[in-house]
Tab-separated table of C-alpha atoms and ligand atoms in Angstrom:
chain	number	residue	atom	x	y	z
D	299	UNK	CA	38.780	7.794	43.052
D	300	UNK	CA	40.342	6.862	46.121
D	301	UNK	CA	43.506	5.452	44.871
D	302	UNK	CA	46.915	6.486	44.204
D	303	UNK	CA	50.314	5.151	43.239
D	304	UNK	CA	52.315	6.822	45.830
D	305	UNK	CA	51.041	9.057	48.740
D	306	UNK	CA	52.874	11.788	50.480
D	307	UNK	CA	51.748	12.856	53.987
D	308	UNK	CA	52.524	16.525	54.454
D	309	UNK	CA	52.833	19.152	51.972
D	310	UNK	CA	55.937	21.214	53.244
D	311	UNK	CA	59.239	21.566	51.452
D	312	UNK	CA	60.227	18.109	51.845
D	313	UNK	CA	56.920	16.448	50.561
D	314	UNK	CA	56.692	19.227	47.963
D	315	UNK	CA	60.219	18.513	47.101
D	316	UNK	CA	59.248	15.044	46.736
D	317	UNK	CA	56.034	15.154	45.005
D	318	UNK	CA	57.862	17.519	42.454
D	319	UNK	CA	61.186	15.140	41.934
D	320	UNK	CA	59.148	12.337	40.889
D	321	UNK	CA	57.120	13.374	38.779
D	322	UNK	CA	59.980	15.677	37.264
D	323	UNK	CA	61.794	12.044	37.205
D	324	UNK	CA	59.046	10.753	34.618
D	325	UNK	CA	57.192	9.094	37.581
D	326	UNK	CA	53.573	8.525	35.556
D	327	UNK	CA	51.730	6.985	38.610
D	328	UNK	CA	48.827	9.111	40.595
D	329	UNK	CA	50.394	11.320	43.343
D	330	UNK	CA	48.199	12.015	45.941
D	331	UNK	CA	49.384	14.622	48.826
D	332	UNK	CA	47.573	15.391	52.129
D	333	UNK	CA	48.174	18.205	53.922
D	334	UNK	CA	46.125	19.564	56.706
D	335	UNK	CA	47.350	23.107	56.876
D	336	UNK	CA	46.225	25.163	53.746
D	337	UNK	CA	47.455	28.216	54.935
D	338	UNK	CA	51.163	26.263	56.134
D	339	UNK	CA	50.886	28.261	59.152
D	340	UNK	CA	51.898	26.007	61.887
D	341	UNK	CA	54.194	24.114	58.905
D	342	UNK	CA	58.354	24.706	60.360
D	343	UNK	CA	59.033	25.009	56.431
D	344	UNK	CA	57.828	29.185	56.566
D	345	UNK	CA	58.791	29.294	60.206
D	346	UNK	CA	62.599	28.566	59.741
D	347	UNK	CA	65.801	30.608	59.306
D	348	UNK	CA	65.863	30.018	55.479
D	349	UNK	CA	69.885	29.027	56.557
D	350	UNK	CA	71.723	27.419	53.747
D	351	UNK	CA	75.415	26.116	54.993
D	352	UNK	CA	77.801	23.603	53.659
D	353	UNK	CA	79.846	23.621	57.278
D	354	UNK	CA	79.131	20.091	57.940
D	355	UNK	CA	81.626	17.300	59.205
D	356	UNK	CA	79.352	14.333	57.753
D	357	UNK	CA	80.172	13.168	54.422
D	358	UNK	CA	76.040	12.581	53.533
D	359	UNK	CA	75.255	16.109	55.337
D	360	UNK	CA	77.927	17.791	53.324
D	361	UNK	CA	76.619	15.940	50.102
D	362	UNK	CA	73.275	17.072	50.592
D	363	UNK	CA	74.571	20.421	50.578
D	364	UNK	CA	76.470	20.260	47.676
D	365	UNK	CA	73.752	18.819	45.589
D	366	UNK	CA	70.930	21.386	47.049
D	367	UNK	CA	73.142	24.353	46.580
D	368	UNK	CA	73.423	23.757	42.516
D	369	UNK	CA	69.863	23.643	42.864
D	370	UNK	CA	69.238	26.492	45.060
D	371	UNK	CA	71.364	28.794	42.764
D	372	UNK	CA	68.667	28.091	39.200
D	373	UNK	CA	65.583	27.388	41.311
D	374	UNK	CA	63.911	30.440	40.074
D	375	UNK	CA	64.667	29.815	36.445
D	376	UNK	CA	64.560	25.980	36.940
D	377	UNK	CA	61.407	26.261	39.019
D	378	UNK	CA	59.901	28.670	36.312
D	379	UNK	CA	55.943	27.974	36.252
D	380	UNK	CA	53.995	29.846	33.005
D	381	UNK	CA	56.395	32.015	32.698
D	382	UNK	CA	56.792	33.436	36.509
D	383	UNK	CA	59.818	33.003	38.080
D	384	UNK	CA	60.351	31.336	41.004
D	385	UNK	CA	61.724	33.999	42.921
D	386	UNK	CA	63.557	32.625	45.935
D	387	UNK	CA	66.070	35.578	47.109
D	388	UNK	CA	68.580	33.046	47.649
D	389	UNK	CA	71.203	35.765	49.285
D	390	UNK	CA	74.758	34.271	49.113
D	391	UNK	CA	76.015	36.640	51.814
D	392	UNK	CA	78.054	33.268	53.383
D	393	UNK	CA	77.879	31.351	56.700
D	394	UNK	CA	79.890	32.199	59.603
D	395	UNK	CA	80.847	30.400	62.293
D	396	UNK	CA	82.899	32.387	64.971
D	397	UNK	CA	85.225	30.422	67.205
D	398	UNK	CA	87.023	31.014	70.749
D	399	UNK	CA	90.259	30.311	71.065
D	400	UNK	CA	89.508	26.388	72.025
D	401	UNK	CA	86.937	26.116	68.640
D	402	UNK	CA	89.948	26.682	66.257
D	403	UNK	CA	91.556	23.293	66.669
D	404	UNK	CA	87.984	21.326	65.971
D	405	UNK	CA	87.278	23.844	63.038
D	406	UNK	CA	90.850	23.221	61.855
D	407	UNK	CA	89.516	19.572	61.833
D	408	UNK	CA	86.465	20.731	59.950
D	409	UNK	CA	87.874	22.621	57.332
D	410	UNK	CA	89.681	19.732	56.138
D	411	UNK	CA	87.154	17.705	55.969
D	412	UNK	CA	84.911	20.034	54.170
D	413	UNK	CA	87.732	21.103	51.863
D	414	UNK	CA	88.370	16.953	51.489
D	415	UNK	CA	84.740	16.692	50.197
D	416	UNK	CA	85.352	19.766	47.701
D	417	UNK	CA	83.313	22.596	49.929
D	418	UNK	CA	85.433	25.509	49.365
D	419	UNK	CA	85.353	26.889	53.306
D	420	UNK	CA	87.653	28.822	54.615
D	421	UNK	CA	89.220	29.641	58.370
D	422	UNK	CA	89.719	33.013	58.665
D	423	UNK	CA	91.797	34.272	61.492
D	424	UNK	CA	90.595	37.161	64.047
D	425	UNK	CA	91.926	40.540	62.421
D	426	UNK	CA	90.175	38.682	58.979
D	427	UNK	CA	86.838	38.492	60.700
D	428	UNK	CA	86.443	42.609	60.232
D	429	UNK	CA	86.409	42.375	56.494
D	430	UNK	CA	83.421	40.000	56.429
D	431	UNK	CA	81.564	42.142	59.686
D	432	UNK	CA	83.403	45.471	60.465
D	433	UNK	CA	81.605	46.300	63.559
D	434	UNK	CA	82.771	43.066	65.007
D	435	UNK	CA	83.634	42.839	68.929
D	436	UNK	CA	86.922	40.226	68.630
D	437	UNK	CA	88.253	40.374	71.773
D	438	UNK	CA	87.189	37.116	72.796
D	439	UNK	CA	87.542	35.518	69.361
D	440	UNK	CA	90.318	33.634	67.588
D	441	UNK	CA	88.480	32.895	64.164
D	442	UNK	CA	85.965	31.764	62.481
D	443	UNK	CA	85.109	28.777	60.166
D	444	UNK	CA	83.000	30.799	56.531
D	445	UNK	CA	82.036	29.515	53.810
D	446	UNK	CA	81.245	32.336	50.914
D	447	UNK	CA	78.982	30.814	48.790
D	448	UNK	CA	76.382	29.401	51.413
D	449	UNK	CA	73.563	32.519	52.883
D	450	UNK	CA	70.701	32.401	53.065
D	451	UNK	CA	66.794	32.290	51.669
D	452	UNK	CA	63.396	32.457	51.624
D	453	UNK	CA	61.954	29.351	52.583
D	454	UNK	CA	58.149	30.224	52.217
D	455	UNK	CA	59.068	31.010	48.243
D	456	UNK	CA	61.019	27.689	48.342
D	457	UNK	CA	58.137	25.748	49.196
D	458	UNK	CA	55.569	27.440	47.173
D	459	UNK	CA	57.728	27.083	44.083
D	460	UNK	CA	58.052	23.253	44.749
D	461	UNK	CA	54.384	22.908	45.333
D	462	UNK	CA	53.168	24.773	41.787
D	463	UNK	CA	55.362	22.807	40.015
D	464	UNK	CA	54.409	19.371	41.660
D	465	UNK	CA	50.535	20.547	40.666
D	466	UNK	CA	51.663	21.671	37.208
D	467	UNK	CA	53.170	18.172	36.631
D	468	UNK	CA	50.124	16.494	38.018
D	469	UNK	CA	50.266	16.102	41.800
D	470	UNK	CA	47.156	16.064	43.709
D	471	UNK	CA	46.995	18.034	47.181
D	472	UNK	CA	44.570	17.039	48.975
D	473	UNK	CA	44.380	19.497	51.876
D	474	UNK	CA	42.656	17.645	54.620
D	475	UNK	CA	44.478	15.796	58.009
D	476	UNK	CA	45.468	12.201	58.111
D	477	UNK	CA	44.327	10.044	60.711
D	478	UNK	CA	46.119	6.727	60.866
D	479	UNK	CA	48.294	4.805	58.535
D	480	UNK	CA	46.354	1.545	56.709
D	481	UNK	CA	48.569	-1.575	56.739
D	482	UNK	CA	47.683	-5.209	55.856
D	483	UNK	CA	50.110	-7.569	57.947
D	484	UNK	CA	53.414	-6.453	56.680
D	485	UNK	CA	52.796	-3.655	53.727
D	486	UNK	CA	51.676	-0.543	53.633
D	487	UNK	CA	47.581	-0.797	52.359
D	488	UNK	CA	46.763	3.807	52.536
D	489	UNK	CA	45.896	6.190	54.881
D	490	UNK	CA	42.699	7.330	56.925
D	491	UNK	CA	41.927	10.410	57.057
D	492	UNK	CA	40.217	12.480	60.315
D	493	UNK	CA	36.584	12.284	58.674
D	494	UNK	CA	37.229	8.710	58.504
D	495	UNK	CA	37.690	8.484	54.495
D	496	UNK	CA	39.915	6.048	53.216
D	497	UNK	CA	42.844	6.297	50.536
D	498	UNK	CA	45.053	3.644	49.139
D	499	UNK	CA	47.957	3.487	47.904
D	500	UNK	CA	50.840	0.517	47.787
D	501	UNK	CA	54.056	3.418	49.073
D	502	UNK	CA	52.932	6.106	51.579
D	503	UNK	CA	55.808	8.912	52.613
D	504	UNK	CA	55.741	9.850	55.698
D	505	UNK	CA	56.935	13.867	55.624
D	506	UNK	CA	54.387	15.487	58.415
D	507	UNK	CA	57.361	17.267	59.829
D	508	UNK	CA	57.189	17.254	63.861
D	509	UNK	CA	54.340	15.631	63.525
D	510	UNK	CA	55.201	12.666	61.667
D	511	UNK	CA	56.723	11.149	64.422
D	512	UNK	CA	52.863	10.332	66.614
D	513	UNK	CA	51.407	9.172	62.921
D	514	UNK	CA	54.178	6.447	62.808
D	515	UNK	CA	54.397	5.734	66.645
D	516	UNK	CA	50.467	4.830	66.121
D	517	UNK	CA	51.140	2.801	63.818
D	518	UNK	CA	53.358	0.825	65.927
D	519	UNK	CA	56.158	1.858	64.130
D	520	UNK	CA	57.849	4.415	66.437
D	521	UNK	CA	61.111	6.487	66.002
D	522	UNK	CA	62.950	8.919	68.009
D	523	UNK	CA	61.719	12.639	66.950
D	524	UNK	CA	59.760	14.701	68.666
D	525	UNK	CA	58.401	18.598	68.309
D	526	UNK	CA	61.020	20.682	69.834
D	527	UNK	CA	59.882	24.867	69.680
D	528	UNK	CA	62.665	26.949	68.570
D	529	UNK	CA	61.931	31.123	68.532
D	530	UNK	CA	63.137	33.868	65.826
D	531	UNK	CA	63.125	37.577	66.745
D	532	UNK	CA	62.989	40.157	64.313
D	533	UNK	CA	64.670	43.263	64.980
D	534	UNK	CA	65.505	46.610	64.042
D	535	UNK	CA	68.379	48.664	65.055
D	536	UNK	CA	69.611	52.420	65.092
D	537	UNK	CA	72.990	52.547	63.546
D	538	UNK	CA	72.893	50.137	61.136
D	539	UNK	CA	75.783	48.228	59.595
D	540	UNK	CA	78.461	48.987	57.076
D	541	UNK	CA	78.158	45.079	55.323
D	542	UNK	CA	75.554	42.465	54.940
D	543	UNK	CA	75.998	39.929	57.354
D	544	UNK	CA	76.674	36.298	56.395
D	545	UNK	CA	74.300	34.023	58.417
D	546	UNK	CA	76.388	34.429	61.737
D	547	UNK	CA	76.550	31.889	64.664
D	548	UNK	CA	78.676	33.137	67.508
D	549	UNK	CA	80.267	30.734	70.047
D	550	UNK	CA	77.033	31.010	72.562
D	551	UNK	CA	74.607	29.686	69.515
D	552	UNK	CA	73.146	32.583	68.961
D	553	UNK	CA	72.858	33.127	65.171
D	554	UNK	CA	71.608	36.333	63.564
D	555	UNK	CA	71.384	37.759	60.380
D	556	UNK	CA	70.250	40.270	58.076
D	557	UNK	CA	66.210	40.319	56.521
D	558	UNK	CA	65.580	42.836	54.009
D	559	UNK	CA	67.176	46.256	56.200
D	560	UNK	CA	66.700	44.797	59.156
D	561	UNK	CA	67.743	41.740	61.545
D	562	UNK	CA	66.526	38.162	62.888
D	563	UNK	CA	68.239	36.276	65.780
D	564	UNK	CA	67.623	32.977	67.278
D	565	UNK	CA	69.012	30.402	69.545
D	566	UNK	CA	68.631	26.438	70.784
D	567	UNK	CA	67.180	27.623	73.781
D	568	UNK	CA	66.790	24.490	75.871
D	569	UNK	CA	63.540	23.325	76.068
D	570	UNK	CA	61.124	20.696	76.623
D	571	UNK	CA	59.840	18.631	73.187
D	572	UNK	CA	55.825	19.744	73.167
D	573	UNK	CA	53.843	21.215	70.388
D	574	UNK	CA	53.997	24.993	71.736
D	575	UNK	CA	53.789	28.244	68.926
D	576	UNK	CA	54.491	31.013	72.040
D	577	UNK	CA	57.352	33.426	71.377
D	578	UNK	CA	58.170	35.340	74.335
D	579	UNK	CA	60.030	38.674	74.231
D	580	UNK	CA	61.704	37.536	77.674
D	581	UNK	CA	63.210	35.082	75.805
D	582	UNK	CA	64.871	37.349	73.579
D	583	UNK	CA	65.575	40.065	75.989
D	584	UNK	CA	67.379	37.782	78.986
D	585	UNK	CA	69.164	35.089	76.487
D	586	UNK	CA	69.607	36.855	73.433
D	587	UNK	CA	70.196	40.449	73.571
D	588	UNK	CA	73.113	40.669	75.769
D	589	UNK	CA	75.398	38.601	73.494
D	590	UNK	CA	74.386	40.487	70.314
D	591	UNK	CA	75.282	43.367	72.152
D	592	UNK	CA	78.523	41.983	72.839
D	593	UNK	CA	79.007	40.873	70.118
D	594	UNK	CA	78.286	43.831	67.393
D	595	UNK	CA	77.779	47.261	69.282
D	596	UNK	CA	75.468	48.506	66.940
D	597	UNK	CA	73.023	45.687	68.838
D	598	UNK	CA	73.325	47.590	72.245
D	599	UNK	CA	70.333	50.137	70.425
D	600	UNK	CA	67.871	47.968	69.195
D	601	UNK	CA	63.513	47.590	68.750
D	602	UNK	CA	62.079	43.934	68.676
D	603	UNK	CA	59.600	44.323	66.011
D	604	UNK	CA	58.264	40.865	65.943
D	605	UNK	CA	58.734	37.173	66.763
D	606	UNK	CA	57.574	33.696	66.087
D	607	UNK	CA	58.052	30.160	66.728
D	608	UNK	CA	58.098	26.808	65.152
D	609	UNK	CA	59.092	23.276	65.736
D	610	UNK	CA	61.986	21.416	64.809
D	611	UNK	CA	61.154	17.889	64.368
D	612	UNK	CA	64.177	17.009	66.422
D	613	UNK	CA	65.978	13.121	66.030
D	614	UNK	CA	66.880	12.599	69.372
D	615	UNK	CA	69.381	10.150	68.686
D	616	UNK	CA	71.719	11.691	66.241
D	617	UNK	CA	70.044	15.346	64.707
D	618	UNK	CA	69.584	13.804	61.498
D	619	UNK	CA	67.245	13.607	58.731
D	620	UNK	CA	65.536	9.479	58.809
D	621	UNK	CA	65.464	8.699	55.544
D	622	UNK	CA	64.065	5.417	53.410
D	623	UNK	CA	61.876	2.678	53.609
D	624	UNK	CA	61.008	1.236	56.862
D	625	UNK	CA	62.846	-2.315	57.448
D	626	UNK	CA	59.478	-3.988	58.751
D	627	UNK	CA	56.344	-2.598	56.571
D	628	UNK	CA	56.859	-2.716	52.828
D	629	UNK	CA	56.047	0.463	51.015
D	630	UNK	CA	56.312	3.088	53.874
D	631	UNK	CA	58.912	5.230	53.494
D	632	UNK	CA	59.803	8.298	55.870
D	633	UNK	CA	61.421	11.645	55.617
D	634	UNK	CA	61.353	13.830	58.581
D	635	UNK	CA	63.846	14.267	61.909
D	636	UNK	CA	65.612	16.701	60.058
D	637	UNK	CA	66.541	18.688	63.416
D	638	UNK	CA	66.912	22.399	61.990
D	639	UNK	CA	68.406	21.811	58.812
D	640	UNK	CA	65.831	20.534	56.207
D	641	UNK	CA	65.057	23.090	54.666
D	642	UNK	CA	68.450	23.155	52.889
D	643	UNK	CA	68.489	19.680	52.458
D	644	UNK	CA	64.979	19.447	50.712
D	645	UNK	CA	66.015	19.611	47.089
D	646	UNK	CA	68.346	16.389	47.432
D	647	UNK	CA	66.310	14.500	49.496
D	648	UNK	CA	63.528	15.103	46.986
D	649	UNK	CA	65.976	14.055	44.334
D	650	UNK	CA	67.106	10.806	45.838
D	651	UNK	CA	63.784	9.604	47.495
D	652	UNK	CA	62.345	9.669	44.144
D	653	UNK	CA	65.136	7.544	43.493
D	654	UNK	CA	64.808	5.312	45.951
D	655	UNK	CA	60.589	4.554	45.782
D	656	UNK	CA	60.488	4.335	41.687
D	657	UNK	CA	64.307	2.538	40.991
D	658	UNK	CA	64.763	0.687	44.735
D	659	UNK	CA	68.161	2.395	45.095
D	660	UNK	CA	69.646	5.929	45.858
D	661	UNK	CA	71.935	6.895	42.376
D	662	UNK	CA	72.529	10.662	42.775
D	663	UNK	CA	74.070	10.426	46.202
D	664	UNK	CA	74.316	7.662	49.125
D	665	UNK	CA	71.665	8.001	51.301
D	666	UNK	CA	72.189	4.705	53.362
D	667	UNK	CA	74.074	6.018	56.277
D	668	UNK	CA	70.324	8.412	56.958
D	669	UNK	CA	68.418	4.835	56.778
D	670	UNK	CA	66.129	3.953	59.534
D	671	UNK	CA	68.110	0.683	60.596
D	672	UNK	CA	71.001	2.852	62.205
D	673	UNK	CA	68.964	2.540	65.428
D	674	UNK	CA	69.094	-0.493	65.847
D	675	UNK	CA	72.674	-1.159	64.305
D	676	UNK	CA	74.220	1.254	65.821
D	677	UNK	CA	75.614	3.312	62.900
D	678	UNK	CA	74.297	6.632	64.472
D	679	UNK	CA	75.660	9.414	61.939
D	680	UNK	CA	78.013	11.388	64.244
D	681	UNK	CA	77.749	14.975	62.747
D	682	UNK	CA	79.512	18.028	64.991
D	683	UNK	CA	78.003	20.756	62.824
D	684	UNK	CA	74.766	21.218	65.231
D	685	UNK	CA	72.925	24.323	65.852
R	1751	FAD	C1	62.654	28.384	64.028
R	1751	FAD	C2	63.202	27.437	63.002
R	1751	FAD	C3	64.353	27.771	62.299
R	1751	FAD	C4	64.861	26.921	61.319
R	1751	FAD	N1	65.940	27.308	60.610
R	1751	FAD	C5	66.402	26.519	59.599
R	1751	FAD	C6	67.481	26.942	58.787
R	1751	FAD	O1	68.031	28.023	58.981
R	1751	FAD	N2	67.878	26.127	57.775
R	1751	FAD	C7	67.267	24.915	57.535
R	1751	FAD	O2	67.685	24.203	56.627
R	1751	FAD	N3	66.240	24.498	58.304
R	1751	FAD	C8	65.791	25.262	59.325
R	1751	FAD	N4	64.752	24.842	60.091
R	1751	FAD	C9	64.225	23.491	59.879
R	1751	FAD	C10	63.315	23.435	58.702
R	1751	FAD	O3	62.315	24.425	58.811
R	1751	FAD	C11	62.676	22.045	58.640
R	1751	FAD	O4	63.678	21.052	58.717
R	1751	FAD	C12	61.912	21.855	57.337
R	1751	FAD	O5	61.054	22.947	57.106
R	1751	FAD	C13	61.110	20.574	57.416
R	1751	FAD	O6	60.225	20.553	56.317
R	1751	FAD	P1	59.019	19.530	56.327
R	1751	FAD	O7	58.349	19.633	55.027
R	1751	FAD	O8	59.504	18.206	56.794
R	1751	FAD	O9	58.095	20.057	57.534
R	1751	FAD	P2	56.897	21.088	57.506
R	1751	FAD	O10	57.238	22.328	56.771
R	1751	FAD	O11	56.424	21.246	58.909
R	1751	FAD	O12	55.804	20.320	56.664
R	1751	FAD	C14	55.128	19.210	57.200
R	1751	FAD	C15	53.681	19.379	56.827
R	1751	FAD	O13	52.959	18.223	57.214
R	1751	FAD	C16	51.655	18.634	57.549
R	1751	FAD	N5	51.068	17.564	58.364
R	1751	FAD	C17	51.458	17.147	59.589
R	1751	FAD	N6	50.693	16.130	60.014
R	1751	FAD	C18	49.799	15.895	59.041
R	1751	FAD	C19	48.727	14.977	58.917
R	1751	FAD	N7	48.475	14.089	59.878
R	1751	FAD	N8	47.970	15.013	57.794
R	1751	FAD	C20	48.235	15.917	56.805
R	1751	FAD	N9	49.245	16.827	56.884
R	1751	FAD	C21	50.021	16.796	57.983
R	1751	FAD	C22	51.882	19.919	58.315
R	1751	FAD	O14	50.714	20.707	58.349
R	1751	FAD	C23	53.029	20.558	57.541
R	1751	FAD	O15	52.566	21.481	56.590
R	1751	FAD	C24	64.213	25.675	61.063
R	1751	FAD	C25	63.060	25.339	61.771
R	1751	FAD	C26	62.547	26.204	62.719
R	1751	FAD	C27	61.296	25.835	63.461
């Protein structure tokens, strides 16, 4: 009863994502999946952005893009579940970045290496900014680094499509909290679980988002993440605009976009790491406001409607997903530190996990540079494309 094959801690996209590529990868051994939040609502996965972007400058980051995007564009056939479609609204309205006059040399940097790695971005110069937003304050711009076929989604659908089909094919959720990680010397034995129940299982996956990071650490096994609250405002406006906006990030970090008729906007506010759901309409009101109002006048008139907040489960090392087995305990394997951009990442690092646990190596893409041992060796994975 209590054995399993493989366990997955945390049911979000990326143990979802997971769960689903194995078994989708003829994986026949028993799945079990714990996750403590039935209703996901403290999970980042229905809390983010729903951003997809191919502007990175790291070969693996831009690979994961390129891999989740093919995905991302048939999920709701591919995802199909007795007949209902997996409806995603995958919006390919692009991704924006807007530069100042000193950005245009690094993006010029980017764009080659993006266009290297076959991402078909483009840098559009100032006057070309109006045909993507008309309403557009460029003043203080000289460009903008875009991308047309990146936008963005909804991540909630995302998730929920990855976690019928991972039941449909035979995963187990288990929705109940895990304790404490069970090892025997060197290898991974199961997990215990809050009302003291044991499970085993010879490979546990570690994907418990920002909190992974205190289930490994008390295991002795620490690594650098930690729960860092990021807010989204949703927003309504009076004169609304001519175009759908790509996801936008303007040289201050502030991103917005559109949802349905209306608007969201966040920011990397700085911030202690602490587990912390507040939203505060301050926030939005002395950090936010002032450069959407500069930035598209149709911002200066605007109604907050609603807000929320979420964690990141921020690497503080390099911003990047930890990926793979860990070098000193046989069969545990981890997936989290994504730092604001799992969500889009999810379907490869399913993909290539699965990979990894039932074959021993990654074959769809390289995965190494994400490994745990670039701590300790040094071989942090320098990406500039950070928000
Ligand atoms: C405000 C905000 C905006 C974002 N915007 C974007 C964006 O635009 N694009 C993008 O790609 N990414 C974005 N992200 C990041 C993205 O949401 C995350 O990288 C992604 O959702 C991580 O998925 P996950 O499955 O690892 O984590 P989660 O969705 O948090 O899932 C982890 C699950 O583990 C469960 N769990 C934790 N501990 C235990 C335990 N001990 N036992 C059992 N279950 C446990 C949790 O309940 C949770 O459901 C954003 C995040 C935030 C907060």
């Amino acid at each position: 009863m209590n054995r399993a094959d493989v366990i997955i801690i945390g049911g979000g996209v990326i143990g979802s994502s997971l769960a689903y590529n194995l078994l989708n990868d003829g994986f026949t051994g028993k799945i079990i999946l714990f996750e403590k939040d039935c209703l996901y609502e403290f999970a980042s996965t229905p809390r983010s952005a729903g951003g997809f972007r191919q502007l990175f400058t790291t070969r693996v980051n831009m690979e994961l893009s390129k891999y989740s995007l093919q995905i991302y564009k048939n999920f709701e056939k591919t995802m199909e579940v007795d007949g209902e479609e997996a409806e995603i609204d995958f919006k390919q309205r692009g991704y924006l970045l807007l530069a100042t006059e000193e950005m245009m040399s690094q993006f010029e940097k980017h764009l080659k290496l993006q266009n290297d790695n076959g991402i078909s971005s483009q840098l559009l110069q100032k006057q070309e900014l109006l045909n993507i937003i008309p309403e557009l304050m460029i003043d203080d711009l000289s460009g903008g680094l875009y991308c047309a076929e990146s936008g963005y989604l909804d991540p909630y659908s995302v998730m929920q499509g990855y976690i019928k089909c991972s039941k449909k094919l035979g995963a187990e959720y288990i929705y109940n909290e895990v304790d404490s990680l069970l090892i025997d010397q060197d290898h991974m034995k199961g997990v215990c679980l809050a009302d003291g129940t044991e499970y085993y299982a010879p490979v546990v996956v570690n994907c418990a988002g920002a909190w992974a990071s205190f289930l490994s650490e008390k295991a002795g096994l620490p690594l650098p993440v930690v729960p860092l609250p990021r807010q989204i405002f949703h927003f309504d406006v009076e004169t609304h605009l001519k175009k759908h906006l790509p996801l936008t990030v303007d040289p201050t970090g502030v991103y917005f976009r559109h949802e349905g008729g209306k608007y969201i906007s966040g920011y990397a506010e700085e911030i202690e790491p602490k587990i912390d759901f507040k939203w505060r309409r301050s926030a939005f009101i002395e950090n936010i406001w002032p450069i959407l109002a500069h930035r598209i006048p149709n911002f200066e008139k605007l109604k907050i409607e609603r807000g929320w907040a979420g964690l990141y489960d921020y690497n503080t090392k390099d911003q990047n997903a930890i990926l793979g087995e860990h070098p000193s305990m046989n069969g545990y394997y981890v997936a989290f530190g994504f730092s604001g951009h799992g969500m889009q990442q999810a379907p490869a690092v399913g993909k290539c996990l699965s990979e990894l646990i039932r074959t021993g190596k990654y074959e769809t893409l390289d995965l190494t540079p994400l490994r745990i041992e670039r701590f300790t060796e040094n071989q942090l994975v320098q990406e500039d494309a950070i928000y």
